Short mmCIF file of C-alpha atoms and ligand atoms in Angstrom, two decimals:
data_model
loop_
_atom_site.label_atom_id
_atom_site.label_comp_id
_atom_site.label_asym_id
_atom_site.label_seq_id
_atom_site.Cartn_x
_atom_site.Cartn_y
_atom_site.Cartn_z
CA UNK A 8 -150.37 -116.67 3.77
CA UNK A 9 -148.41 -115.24 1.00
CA UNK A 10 -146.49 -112.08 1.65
CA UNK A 11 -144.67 -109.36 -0.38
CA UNK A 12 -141.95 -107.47 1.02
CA UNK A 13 -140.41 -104.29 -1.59
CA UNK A 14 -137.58 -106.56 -2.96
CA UNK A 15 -140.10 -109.52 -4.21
CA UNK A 16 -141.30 -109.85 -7.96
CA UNK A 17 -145.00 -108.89 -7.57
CA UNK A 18 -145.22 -106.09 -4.94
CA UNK A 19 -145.44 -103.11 -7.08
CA UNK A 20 -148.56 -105.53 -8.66
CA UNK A 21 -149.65 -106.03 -5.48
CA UNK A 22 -150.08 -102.42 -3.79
CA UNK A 23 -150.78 -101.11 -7.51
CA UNK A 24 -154.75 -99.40 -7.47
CA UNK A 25 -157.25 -97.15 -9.03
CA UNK A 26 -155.46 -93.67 -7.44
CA UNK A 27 -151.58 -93.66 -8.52
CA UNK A 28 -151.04 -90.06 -7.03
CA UNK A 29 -150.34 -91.59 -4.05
CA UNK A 30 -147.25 -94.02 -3.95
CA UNK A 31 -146.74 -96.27 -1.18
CA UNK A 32 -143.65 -98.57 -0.10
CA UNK A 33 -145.33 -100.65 2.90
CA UNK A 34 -142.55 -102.66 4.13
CA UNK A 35 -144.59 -105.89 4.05
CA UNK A 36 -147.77 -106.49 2.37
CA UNK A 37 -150.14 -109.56 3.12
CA UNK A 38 -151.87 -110.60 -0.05
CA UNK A 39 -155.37 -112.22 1.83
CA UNK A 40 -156.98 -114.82 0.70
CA UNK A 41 -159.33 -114.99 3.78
CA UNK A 42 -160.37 -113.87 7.16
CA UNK A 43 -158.13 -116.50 8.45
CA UNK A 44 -154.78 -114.48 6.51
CA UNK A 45 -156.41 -111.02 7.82
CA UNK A 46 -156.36 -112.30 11.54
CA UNK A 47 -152.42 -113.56 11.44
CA UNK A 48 -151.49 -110.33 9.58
CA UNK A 49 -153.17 -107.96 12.51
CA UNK A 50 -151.41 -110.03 14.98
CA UNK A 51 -147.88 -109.71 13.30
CA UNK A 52 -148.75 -106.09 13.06
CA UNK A 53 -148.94 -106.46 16.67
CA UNK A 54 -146.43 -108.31 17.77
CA UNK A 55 -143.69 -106.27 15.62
CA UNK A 56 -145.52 -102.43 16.72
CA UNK A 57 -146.43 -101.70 13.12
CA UNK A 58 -149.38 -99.56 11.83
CA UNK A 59 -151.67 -101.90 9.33
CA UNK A 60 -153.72 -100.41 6.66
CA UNK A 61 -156.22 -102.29 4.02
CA UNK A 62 -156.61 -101.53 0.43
CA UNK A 63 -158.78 -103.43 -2.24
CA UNK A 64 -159.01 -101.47 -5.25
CA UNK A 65 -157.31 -98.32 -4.37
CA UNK A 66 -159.64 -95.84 -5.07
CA UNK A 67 -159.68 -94.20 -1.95
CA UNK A 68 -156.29 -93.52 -1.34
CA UNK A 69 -155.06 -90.41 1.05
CA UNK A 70 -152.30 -91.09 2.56
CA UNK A 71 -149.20 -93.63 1.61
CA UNK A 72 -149.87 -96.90 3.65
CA UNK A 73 -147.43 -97.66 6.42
CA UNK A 74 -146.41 -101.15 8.13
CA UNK A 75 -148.65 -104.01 7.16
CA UNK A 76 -150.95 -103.18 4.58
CA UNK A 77 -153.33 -105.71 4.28
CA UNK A 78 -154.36 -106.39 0.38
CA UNK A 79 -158.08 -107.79 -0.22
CA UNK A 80 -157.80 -108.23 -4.11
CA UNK A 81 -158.27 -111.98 -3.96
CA UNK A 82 -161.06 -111.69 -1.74
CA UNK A 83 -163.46 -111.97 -4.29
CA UNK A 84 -167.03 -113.71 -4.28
CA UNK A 85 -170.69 -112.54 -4.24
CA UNK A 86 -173.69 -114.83 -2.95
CA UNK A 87 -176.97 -113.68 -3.88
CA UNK A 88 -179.89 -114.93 -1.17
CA UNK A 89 -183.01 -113.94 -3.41
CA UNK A 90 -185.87 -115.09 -0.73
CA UNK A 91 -184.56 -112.25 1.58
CA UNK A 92 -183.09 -109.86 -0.61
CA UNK A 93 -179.72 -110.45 0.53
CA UNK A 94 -176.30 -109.85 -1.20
CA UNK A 95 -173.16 -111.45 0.91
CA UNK A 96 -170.11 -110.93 -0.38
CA UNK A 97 -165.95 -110.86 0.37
CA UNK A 98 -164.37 -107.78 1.23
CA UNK A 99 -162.27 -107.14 -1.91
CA UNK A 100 -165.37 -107.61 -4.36
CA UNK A 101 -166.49 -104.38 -6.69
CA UNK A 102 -169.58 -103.07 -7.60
CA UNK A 103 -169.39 -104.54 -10.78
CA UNK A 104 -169.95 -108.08 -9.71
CA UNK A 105 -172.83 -107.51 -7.10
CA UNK A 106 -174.41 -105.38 -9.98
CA UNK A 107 -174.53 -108.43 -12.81
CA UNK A 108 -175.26 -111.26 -9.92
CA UNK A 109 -178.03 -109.32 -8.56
CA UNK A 110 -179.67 -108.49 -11.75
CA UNK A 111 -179.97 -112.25 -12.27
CA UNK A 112 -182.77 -111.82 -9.79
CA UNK A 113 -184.08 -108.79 -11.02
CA UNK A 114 -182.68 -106.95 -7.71
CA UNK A 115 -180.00 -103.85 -7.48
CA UNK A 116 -177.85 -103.01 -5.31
CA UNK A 117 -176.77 -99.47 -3.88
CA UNK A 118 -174.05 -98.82 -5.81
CA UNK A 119 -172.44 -95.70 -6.84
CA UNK A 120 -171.48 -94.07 -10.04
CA UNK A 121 -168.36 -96.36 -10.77
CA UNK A 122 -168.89 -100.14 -11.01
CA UNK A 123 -165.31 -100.65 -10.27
CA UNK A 124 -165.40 -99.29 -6.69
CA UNK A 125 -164.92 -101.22 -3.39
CA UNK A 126 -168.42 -102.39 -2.14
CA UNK A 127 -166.22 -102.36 1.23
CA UNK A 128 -164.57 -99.28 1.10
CA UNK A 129 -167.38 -97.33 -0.31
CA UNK A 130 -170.10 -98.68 2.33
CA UNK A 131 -167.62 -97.86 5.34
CA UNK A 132 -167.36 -94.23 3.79
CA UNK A 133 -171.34 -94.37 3.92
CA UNK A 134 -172.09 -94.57 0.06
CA UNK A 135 -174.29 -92.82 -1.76
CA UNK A 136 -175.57 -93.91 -5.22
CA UNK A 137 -177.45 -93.88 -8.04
CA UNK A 138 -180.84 -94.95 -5.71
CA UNK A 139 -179.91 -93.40 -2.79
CA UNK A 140 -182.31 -90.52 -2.40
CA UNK A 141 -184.96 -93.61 -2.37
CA UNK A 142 -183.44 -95.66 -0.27
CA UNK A 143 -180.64 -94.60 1.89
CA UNK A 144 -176.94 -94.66 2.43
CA UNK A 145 -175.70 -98.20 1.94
CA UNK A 146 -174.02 -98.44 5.08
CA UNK A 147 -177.46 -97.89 6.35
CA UNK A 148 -178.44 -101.35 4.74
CA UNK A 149 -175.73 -103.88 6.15
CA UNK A 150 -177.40 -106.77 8.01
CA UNK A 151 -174.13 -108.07 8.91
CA UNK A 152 -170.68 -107.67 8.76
CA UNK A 153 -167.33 -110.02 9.10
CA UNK A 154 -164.75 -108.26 11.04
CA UNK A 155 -161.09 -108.81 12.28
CA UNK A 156 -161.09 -107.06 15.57
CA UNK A 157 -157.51 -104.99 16.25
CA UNK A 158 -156.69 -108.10 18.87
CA UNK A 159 -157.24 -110.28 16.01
CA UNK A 160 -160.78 -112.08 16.83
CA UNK A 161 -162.75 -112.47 13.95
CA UNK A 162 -166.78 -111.41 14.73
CA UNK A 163 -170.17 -111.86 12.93
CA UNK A 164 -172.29 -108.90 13.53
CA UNK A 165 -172.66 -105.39 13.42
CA UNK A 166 -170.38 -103.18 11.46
CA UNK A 167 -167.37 -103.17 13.64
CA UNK A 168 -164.26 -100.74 13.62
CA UNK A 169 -161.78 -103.41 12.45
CA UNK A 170 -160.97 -105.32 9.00
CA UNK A 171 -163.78 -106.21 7.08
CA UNK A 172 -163.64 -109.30 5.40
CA UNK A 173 -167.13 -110.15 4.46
CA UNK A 174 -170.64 -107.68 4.61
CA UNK A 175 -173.85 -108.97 4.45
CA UNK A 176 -176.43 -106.51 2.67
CA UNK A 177 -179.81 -105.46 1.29
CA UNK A 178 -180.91 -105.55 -2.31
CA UNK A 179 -183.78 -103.79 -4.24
CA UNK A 180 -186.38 -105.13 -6.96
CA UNK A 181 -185.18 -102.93 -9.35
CA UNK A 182 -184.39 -104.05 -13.25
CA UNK A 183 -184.66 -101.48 -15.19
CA UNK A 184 -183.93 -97.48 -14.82
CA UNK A 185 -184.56 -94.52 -16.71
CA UNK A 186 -181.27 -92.39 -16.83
CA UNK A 187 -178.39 -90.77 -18.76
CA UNK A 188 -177.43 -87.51 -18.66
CA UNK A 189 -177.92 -84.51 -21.18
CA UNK A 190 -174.72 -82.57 -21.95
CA UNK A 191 -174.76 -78.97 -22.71
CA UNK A 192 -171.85 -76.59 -24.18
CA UNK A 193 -169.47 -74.01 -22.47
CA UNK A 194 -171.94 -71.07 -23.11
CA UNK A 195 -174.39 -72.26 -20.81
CA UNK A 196 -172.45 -73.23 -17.71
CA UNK A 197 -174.47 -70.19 -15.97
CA UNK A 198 -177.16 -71.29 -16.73
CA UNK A 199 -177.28 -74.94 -16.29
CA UNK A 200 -176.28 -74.19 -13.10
CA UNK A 201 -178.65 -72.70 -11.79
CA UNK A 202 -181.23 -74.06 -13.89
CA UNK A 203 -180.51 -77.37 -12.50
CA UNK A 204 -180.10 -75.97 -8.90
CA UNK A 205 -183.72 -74.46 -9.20
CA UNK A 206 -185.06 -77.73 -10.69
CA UNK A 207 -183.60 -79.66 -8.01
CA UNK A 208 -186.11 -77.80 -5.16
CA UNK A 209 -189.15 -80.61 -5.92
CA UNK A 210 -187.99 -83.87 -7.28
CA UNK A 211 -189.29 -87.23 -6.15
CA UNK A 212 -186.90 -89.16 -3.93
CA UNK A 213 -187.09 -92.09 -6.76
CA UNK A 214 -185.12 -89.55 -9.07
CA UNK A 215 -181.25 -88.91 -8.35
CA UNK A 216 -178.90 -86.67 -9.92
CA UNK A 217 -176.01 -84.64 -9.78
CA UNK A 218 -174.30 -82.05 -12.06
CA UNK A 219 -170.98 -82.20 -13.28
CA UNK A 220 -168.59 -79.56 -14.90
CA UNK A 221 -165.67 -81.37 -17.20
CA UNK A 222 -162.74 -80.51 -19.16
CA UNK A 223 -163.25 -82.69 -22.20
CA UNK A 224 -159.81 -83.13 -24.26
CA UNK A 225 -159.39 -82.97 -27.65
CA UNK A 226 -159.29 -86.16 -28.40
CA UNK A 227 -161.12 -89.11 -30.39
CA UNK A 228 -162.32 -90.79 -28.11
CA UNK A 229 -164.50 -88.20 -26.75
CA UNK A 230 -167.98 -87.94 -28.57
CA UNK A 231 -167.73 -85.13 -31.15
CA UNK A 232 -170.39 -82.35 -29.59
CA UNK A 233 -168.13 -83.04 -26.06
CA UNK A 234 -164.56 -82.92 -27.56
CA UNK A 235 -162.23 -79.88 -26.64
CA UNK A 236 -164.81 -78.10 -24.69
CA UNK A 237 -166.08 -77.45 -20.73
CA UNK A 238 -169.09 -79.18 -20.42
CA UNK A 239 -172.38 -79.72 -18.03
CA UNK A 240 -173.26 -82.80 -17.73
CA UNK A 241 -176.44 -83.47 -15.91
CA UNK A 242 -176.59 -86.69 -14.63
CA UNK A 243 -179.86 -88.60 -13.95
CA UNK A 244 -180.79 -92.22 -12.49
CA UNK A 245 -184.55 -92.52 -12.20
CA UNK A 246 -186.53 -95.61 -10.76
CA UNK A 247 -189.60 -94.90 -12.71
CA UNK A 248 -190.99 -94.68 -16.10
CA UNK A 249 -189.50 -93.17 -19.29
CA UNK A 250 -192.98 -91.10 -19.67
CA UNK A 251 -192.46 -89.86 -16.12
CA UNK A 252 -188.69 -89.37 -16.53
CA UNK A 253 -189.19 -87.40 -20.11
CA UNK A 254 -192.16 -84.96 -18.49
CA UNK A 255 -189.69 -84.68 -14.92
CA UNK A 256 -186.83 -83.69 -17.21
CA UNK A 257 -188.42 -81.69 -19.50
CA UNK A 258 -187.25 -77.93 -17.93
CA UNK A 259 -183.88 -79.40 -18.36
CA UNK A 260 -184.22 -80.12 -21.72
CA UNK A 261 -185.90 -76.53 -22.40
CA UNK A 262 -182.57 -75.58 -21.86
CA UNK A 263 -180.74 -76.57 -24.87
CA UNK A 264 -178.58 -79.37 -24.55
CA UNK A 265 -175.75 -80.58 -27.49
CA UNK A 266 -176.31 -84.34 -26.49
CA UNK A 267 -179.33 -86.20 -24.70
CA UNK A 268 -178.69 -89.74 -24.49
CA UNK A 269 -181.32 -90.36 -21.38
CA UNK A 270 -183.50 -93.40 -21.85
CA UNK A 271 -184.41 -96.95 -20.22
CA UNK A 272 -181.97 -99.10 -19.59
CA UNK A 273 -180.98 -102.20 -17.52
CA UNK A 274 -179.28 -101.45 -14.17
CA UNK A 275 -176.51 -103.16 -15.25
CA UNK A 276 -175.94 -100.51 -17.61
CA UNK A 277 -175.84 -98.05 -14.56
CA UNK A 278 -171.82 -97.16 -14.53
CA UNK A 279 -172.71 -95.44 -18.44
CA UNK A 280 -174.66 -92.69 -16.68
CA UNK A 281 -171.58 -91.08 -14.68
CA UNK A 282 -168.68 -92.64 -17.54
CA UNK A 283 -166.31 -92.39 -15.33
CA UNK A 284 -162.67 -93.01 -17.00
CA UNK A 285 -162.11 -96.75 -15.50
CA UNK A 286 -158.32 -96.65 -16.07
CA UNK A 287 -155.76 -95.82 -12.88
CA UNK A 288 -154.34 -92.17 -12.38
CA UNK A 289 -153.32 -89.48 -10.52
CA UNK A 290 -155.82 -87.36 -8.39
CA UNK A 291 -156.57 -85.00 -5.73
CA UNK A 292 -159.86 -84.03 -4.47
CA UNK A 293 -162.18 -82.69 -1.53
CA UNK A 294 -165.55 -82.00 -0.99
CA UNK A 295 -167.96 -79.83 1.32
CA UNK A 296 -171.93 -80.58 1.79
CA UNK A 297 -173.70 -77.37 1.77
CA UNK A 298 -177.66 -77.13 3.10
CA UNK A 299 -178.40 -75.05 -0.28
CA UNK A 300 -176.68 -73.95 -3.59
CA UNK A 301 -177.27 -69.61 -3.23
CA UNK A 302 -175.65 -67.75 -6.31
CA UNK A 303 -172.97 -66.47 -4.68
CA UNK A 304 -171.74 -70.20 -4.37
CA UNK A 305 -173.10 -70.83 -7.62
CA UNK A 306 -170.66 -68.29 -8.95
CA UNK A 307 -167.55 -69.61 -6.53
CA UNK A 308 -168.21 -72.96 -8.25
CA UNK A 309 -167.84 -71.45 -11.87
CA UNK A 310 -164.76 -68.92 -11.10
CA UNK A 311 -162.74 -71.47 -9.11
CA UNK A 312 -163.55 -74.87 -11.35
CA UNK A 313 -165.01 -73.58 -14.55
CA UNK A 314 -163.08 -73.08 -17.83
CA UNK A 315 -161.38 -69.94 -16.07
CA UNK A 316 -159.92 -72.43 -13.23
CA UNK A 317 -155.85 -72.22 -13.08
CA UNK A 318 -156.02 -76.62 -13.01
CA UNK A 319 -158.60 -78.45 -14.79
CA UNK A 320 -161.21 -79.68 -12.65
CA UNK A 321 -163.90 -81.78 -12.92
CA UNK A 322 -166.69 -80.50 -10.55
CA UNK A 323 -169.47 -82.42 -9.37
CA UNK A 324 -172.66 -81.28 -7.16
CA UNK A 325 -174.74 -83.94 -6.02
CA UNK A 326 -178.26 -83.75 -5.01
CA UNK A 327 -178.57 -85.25 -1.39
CA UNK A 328 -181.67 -85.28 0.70
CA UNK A 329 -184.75 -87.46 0.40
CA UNK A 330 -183.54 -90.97 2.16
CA UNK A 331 -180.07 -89.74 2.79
CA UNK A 332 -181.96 -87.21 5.29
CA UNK A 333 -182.71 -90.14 7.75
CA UNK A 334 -179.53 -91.42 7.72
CA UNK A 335 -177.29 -91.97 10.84
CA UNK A 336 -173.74 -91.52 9.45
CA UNK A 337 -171.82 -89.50 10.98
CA UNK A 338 -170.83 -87.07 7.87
CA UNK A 339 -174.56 -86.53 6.81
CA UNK A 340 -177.01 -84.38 8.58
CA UNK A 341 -180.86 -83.63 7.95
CA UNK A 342 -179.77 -80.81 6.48
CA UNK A 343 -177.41 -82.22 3.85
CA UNK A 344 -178.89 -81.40 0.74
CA UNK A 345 -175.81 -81.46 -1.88
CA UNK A 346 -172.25 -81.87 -2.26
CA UNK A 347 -169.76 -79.84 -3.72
CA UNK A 348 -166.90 -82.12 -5.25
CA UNK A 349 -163.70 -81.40 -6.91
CA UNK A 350 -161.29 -83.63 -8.55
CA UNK A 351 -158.27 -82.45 -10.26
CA UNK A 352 -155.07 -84.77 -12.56
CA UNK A 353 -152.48 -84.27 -10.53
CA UNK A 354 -150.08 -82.64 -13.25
CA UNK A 355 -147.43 -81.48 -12.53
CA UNK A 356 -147.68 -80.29 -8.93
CA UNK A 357 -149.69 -81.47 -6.21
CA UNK A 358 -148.91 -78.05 -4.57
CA UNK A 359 -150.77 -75.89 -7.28
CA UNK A 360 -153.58 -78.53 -7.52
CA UNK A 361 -154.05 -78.22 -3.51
CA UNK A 362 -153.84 -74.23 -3.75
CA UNK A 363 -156.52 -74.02 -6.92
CA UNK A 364 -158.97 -76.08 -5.35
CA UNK A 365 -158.34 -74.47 -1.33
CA UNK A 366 -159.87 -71.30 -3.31
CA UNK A 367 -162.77 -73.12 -4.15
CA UNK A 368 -163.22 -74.72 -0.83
CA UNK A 369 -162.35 -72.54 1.34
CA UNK A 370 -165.15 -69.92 0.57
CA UNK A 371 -167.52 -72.67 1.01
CA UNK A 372 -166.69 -73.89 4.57
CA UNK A 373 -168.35 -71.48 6.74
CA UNK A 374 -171.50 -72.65 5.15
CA UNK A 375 -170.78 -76.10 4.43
CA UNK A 376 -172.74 -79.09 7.56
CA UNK A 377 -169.53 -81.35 6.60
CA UNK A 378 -167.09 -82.74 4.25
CA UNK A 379 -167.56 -86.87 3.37
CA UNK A 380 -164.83 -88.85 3.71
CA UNK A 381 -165.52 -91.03 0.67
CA UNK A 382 -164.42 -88.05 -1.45
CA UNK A 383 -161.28 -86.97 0.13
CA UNK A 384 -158.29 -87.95 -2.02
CA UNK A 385 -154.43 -87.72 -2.42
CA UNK A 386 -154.55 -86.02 1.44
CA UNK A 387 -154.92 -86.19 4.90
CA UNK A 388 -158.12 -86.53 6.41
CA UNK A 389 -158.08 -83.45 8.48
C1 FAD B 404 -164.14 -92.94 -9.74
C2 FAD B 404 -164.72 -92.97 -8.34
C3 FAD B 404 -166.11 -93.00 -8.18
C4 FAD B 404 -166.68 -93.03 -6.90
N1 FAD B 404 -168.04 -93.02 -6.77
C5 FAD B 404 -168.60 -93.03 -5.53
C6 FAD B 404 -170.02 -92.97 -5.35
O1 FAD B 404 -170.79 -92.90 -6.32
N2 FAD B 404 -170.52 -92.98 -4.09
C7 FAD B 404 -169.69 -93.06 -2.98
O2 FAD B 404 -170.18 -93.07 -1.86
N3 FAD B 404 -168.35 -93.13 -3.12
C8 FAD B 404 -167.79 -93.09 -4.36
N4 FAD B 404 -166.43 -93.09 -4.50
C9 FAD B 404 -165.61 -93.07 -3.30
C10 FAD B 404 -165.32 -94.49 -2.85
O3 FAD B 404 -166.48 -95.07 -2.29
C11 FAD B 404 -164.21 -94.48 -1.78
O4 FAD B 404 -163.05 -93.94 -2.34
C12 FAD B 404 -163.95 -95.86 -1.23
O5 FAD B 404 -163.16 -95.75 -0.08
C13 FAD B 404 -163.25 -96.73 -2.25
O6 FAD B 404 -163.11 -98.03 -1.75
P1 FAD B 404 -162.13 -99.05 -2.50
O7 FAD B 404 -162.12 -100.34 -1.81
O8 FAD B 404 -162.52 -99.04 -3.95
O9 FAD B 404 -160.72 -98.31 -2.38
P2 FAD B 404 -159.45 -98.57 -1.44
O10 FAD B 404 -158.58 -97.36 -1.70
O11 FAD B 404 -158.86 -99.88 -1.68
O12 FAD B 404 -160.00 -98.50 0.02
C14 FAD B 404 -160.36 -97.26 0.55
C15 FAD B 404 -160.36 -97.32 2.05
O13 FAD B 404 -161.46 -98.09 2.48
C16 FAD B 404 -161.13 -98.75 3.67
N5 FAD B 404 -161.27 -100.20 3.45
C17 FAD B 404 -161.25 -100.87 2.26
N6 FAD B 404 -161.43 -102.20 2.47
C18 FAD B 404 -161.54 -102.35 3.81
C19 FAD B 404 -161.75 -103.49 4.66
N7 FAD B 404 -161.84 -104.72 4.16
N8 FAD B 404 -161.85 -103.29 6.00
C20 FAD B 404 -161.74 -102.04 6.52
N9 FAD B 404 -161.53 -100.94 5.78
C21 FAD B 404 -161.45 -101.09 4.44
C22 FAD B 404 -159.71 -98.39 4.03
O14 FAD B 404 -159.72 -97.29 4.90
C23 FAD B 404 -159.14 -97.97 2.70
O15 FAD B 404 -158.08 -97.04 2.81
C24 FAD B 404 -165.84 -93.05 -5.76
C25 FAD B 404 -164.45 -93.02 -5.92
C26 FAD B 404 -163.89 -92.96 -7.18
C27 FAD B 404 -162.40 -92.87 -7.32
#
C-alpha cells in the first residue's frame, strides 16, 4: 500500500484534482490500488481516531479533506458485459472511458455533461445526464456495488454507505444522438429565457436540455460570434432523429441565434455539447431545484448572474422531470422540474463570490423542493 504523508515527493500530485479552490493538507494519504488498500486504510483510520475522506478526480470538492484521505486515481478499469447491458468498472474510472468502451457495443452510458467526471462520485450524488429525462438518475441504474464498510469488510451488493471501490451498472443501445447547442448574443438573454422556459412545458422525455448563461472572454480561443460577450447557450442531447430534432427545435431557432452547431453525432462526441473547460481551477457554486421557472425568477436569474452580476457567473438551468420524476433519491422529488445552478472563478475573494451568488439564491429558496448535492462546491454542505 503506498502512502504519502505532506513531506514526501508526490503528495501535492497525489491530492491535486479538477476543483483547486479548495486546498487540502491530509496528514496521510493512501494512494489505492484496490479494495484490498481501501480496507487497511479504513482500519488505520480507525485504529489512530482519524476522519477518512475519498477523492478520485476532485471535482466535487467542498470542504478540505481531513485524516486519511483515501485516493482512487489508480483505480482505473472498465468491463463491458454486452449480453446484459452491463458496464463494471473501478471506483476511480471517468466518464470518458465507460463512454468509448461502451460505444464499442453500440451502448451509452448515463453520463453527464463532462466526460472527465467520477462515474463514482457523480452516481453517489444521483447523476443526471445527457439521457436522463429518458431514463433516470444513474444511481437509479446500479445493479451492484463494491463497498468497504466503515469496520473495514468489503461487500458485494447494494449501494452501501461506505467506500466504493467497484459499481456494477446499466447501459443503453444508444449510438448516435442529435445535439449541440445554439448560442445567442447578449441582447436576447430576456428572451431566450423565457423562450426556452416556455418551450420546455411539452418536450418528449427522449429530448434533454438545459440553458446556460456565460461570460465568454476575450480571447482566441473562443469562437468569434462567442468572444467578449454574455451568452445563452441552449444546450440539447436528443435520442432521436435529426428531422425530429430540427422540427422540435425549430421555435428555438425562430429566435435568432449567432451560432447553431446542433446535428448528429456519435455519443462519444457527447462532452462537445456542454464544452465544459476540462482544465483544473478554482470554483464555488450552489444550486436550488425549483417546481417551475415564473418571471419573477426568470428576472432574479438575469439581475443576480447576467452581464449586470458583481462576479462573473456562469448560470445553468436544467430541465428535470420526465424519468428523473420516478426517481427515489433523496434530493429529487416528483415535483423537480429544473435546476438553478451557479458557478463562479473564485477571483479574488471567496467572500464576495459567496455574497453575489447568496443574492441569487437566497430569493429562490422559499420556492425551491431542494438543493443537489452534486452541485455544491468550494462549501459546506449545509
Ligand atoms: C465540470 C463539471 C461537470 C459536472 N457535470 C455533472 C452532470 O452532468 N451531472 C451530475 O450529476 N453531476 C455533474 N457534476 C457533479 C459531479 O457529479 C460531482 O461533483 C461528483 O461528486 C464528482 O465526482 P468525482 O469523483 O469526479 O470528484 P471527487 O471530488 O473526487 O469526489 C467527489 C465526492 O464523491 C464521493 N466519492 C468519490 N469516490 C468515492 C468512492 N469511491 N466511495 C465513496 N465516495 C466517493 C466523495 O464524497 C467525494 O468527496 C459535474 C461537476 C463538474 C465540476
Amino acid at each position: 500500500m503506498q502512502t504519502f504523508t505532506p513531506d514526501q515527493h508526490g503528495y501535492l500530485e497525489e491530492i491535486a484534482g479538477f476543483q483547486t479552490g479548495v486546498p487540502s493538507t491530509p496528514p496521510l494519504v493512501v494512494a489505492a490500488t484496490g479494495a484490498d488498500d481501501v480496507a487497511a486504510a479504513v482500519r488505520l483510520a480507525a485504529r489512530r481516531g482519524l476522519p477518512i475522506s475519498v477523492q478520485a478526480t476532485g471535482h466535487g470538492l467542498g470542504t478540505p479533506a481531513e485524516g486519511v484521505l483515501v485516493s482512487t486515481r489508480r483505480m482505473t478499469g472498465v468491463s463491458i458485459d454486452p449480453s446484459r447491458g452491463l458496464a463494471r468498472v473501478a471506483a476511480g474510472t471517468t466518464w470518458a472511458a465507460v463512454i468509448e468502451a461502451a460505444a464499442e457495443h453500440g451502448l451509452a452510458p448515463l453520463s453527464g455533461s463532462a466526460p472527465g467526471v467520477g462515474v463514482t462520485g457523480y452516481t453517489l450524488g444521483g447523476g443526471f445526464g445527457l439521457l436522463g429525462r429518458q431514463f433516470g438518475l444513474a444511481a437509479d441504474h446500479v445493479r451492484s456495488a463494491d463497498v468497504v464498510l466503515p469496520d473495514g469488510t468489503v461487500t458485494r451488493g447494494p449501494l452501501e454507505a461506505g467506500i466504493v471501490t467497484a459499481l456494477e451498472f446499466s447501459l443503453f443501445p444508444l449510438r448516435t444522438i442529435y445535439g449541440g447547442g445554439l448560442h445567442f448574443g447578449p441582447k436576447r438573454l430576456a428572451d431566450v429565457l423565457r423562450g426556452w422556459r416556455d418551450w420546455t412545458a411539452d418536450l418528449p422525455d427522449a429530448l434533454g436540455t438545459s440553458l446556460a448563461m456565460i461570460p465568454y472572454p476575450d480571447l482566441p480561443m473562443v469562437p468569434e460570434p462567442l468572444r467578449g460577450k454574455h451568452i445563452a447557450h441552449v444546450r440539447v442531447a436528443y435520442a432521436g432523429s435529426a428531422d425530429d430534432g430540427d422540427r422540435l427545435v425549430a421555435p428555438l431557432r425562430a429566435l435568432g441565434p449567432l451560432r447553431d452547431t446542433l446535428a448528429t453525432m456519435p455519443f462519444t462526441e457527447s462532452g462537445t455539447i456542454a464544452a465544459e473547460p476540462p482544465h483544473p481551477h478554482a470554483y464555488l457554486g450552489d444550486n436550488r431545484v425549483l417546481p417551475s421557472l415564473p418571471d419573477d425568477v426568470l428576472t432574479t436569474v438575469l439581475d443576480h448572474a447576467g452581464p449586470d452580476a458583481p462576479v462573473p457567473t456562469v448560470l445553468i438551468i436544467d430541465l428535470l422531470g420526465g424519468a428523473y420524476r420516478r426517481s427515489t433519491a433523496p434530493d429529487f422529488t416528483p415535483e423537480s422540474r429544473y435546476t438553478v445552478r451557479a458557478l463562479s472563478v473564485v477571483d479574488p475573494d471567496p467572500a464576495t463570490v459567496h455574497a453575489a451568488q447568496a443574492k441569487l439564491f437566497d430569493p429562490l429558496t422559499p420556492g425551491s423542493t431542494g438543493r443537489l448535492r452534486s452541485f455544491v462546491y468550494g462549501q459546506p454542505l449545509s
